[in-house]
Amino acid sequence: MEKTKINITDEVAIHISEMNKWYGNFHVLRDINLEVMRGERIVVCGPSGSGKSTLIRCINRLEEHQKGRIIVDGTELTTDLKNIDKIRSEVGMVFQHFNLFPHLTTLENCTLAPIWVRETPAKEAQEIAMEMLEKVKIPEQANKYPGQLSGGQQQRVAIARSLCMKPRIMLFDEVTSALDPEMIKEVLDTMIQLAEDGMTMICVTHEMGFARQVADRVIFMDDGQIVEQNEPESFFNKPQSDRTKLFLSQILGH
Amino acid sequence: MSKLAFVQKNKIPPSPAPISEVGIIGWLKQNLFSSWFNTLLTLLSIYFIFIILKDFIPWAWGGHWDTKSLRECLDLNPDVACFSVLTARWKQLLFGLYPAEEYWRPTVTFILLIFSIIPILFPKYFRFFWFSIIYPGLAIWLLWGGSIWGVGIVYIGFFLGVLLFVLLLRNITKNMVIAGISSILFVILFFIFFSNYFVNILNIIIPISLPPVESLKMGGFTLSLIVGITGIVASFPIGILLALGRQSNLPIIKMICVGFIEFIRGVPLITLLFVASVLLNYFLPPGTNFDIVLRVIIMVTLFSAAYMAEVIRGGLAGLPLGQHEASASLGLTYWQSQRLVIMPQALKISIPGIVNTFIGLFKDTTLVSIISLRDPVGLASTIRADQTWNGIYWELYVAIGLMFFVVCFGMSQYSQYLERKLKTDK
């Protein structure tokens, strides 16, 4: 499949400069500099513990950074709660363990935030939710509870739930890692479709096939640093750093 | 073809289970007589139940209901129960020293109680929730009497406060905090300066009042219900706030909540009740006469709120961190996410513990007999002090136990119903 790159604009969606983060004395993220353009699709990979999840969790401040700047959609992340809530409602996030609300139906999961955060009227919120559930191809599960769905279906509901807030940026944190192999494809297909619609996406993932097919840029992290970034073609075929080569040989080698 | 290779060609259709495994016989075999040990246990248990009932049933069944005194019972047949004490004194057990000509008031109060909790227990009837809000005031007025405007003014004050809050938000400011604080200030000022004036006027225009009944006259099961239900209703929200406070990131709030919970849990309820009955008056400015029932309610409430907080904290701890993260990532504020995502789940997990605390609180109300309030247990001693019934124990305590059992068993059944209803994973 030929990849379309016409989506990328020259408008900056996320600007991260000289960003550092510590857990206690442990230096998790070191001098991160990253600029994400609107419409760009980025895949972040790296060994476990390299800080890739922490990096994207800093973008909607599920984690606090201690040094440097993060500017999302023109709003800088500071301790100001208003800015944080504003950014969180613009940035969607999908988690490894879905984190659906088990006490609410699929539809209610999708309408909760629009109704309470965006103050969308309930009826309109339901229409949007159904539209998004159609998009992830599970409208028929709208009135079931998350506990009644398969892992793949739950993850697609989680994607729909984020999309209902009409986010301008989507963060995916190892969204296929907790899934059975036969369910990975349905989730990846949903993400590919989203990418084709021009969503700005940052995906932490080990799915290298997905990276090749969808990403505009692949970022490799190790020990809290961005070690290498490139277009997928060059990244996979001509990696520069030794650490990247080692990592790629380990995950592609078998 | 290799020896390992195997291909299944026909599908095996499902067939019914053998008769010995299903139906009554199957159930008996599986549950009561599955092994020689299980059979032995079954027989022993049946024997045990038999011994207990063998004496109790004739005792209770043949009991006297219409003698004039315990002496008379013993003369007729000393081996059976003498329930005549209940025939003679049941009104006292229910209403304590409440004036006899006013018995209709507690009766009406508790019939209305049923209507006021239905909207809370069954969401189907939630449209009648307004009655649950009016009820507390109505109950206070019915039980204690006096002018209806004494409680009416409280409702009027709060109504005006809410009205002001809404108007401020609509027309003047978008800031919830400013609107909230100014409405609260307004309500306080209203109560300090205007309420007496209003009450006097209302009393002249629409004089509705009942003969006042003082707190020391309250007693019997009425008192247990007053203290128990008020305690339950009040301790629940306080418990939630304490549990949240204990989990808070703000160190001072956390410290206050932890200190409160640990202190209250570490002190016996009786001590707190003694404080309520005796010591509290030393700490209050002289001349303040703080109603004894109210003092007891406050202590019982604080006591069970501390337990409630720990039960709810257990529920909060049972929730995966991902739930907080998911609701935060959607842009919900702290309070929104607590209310819409965290609490519904934490409370659901804690239902058995919460109901356990409620039941414990309700039964603990019998401790007020120690500070000489006349709850059913306290009345039992009073009744026994009477020459006519001196020496009677079993009959009174069986009856009192039964009254408590009905209420507590009801709560337990409701909690099981709720658990079944809220089950969403199957």
XYZ file of C-alpha atoms in Angstrom, chain A residues 57 60 62 85 88-89 91 93 95 99-104 112-113 116-117 145 147-148 161-162 165, chain B residues 321-333 336 339-342 344-345 348 423-426:
50
model
C 2.377 10.324 29.211
C -1.033 14.979 28.550
C -0.280 11.941 33.364
C -7.674 20.080 31.618
C -6.334 16.692 28.090
C -9.614 17.371 26.389
C -5.418 15.073 23.331
C -5.085 8.666 24.790
C -3.876 2.602 26.967
C -9.058 1.225 30.972
C -12.687 1.281 29.944
C -15.108 2.191 32.722
C -16.562 -1.216 33.647
C -19.666 0.173 35.330
C -20.829 1.959 32.171
C -19.339 10.468 29.486
C -16.567 12.946 28.680
C -19.426 16.425 31.270
C -16.355 18.098 29.799
C -20.720 -3.611 29.256
C -16.739 -6.996 30.671
C -18.843 -8.667 27.988
C -14.165 6.819 23.455
C -11.155 9.044 22.801
C -13.886 14.138 22.335
C -4.742 3.119 38.574
C -5.781 3.015 34.923
C -9.275 4.193 35.842
C -7.887 7.443 37.258
C -5.618 7.855 34.247
C -8.370 7.159 31.732
C -10.731 9.673 33.274
C -7.965 12.263 33.600
C -6.899 11.733 29.986
C -10.455 12.469 28.862
C -10.268 15.860 30.571
C -12.551 15.118 33.528
C -11.729 17.212 36.581
C -16.001 14.781 38.076
C -18.168 11.195 41.104
C -18.650 9.592 37.703
C -15.894 7.021 37.472
C -14.120 6.246 40.725
C -19.455 4.300 41.552
C -16.922 1.503 41.224
C -19.815 -1.100 44.383
C -23.002 -6.847 38.319
C -21.857 -5.852 34.856
C -19.165 -8.327 33.958
C -21.350 -11.299 33.001
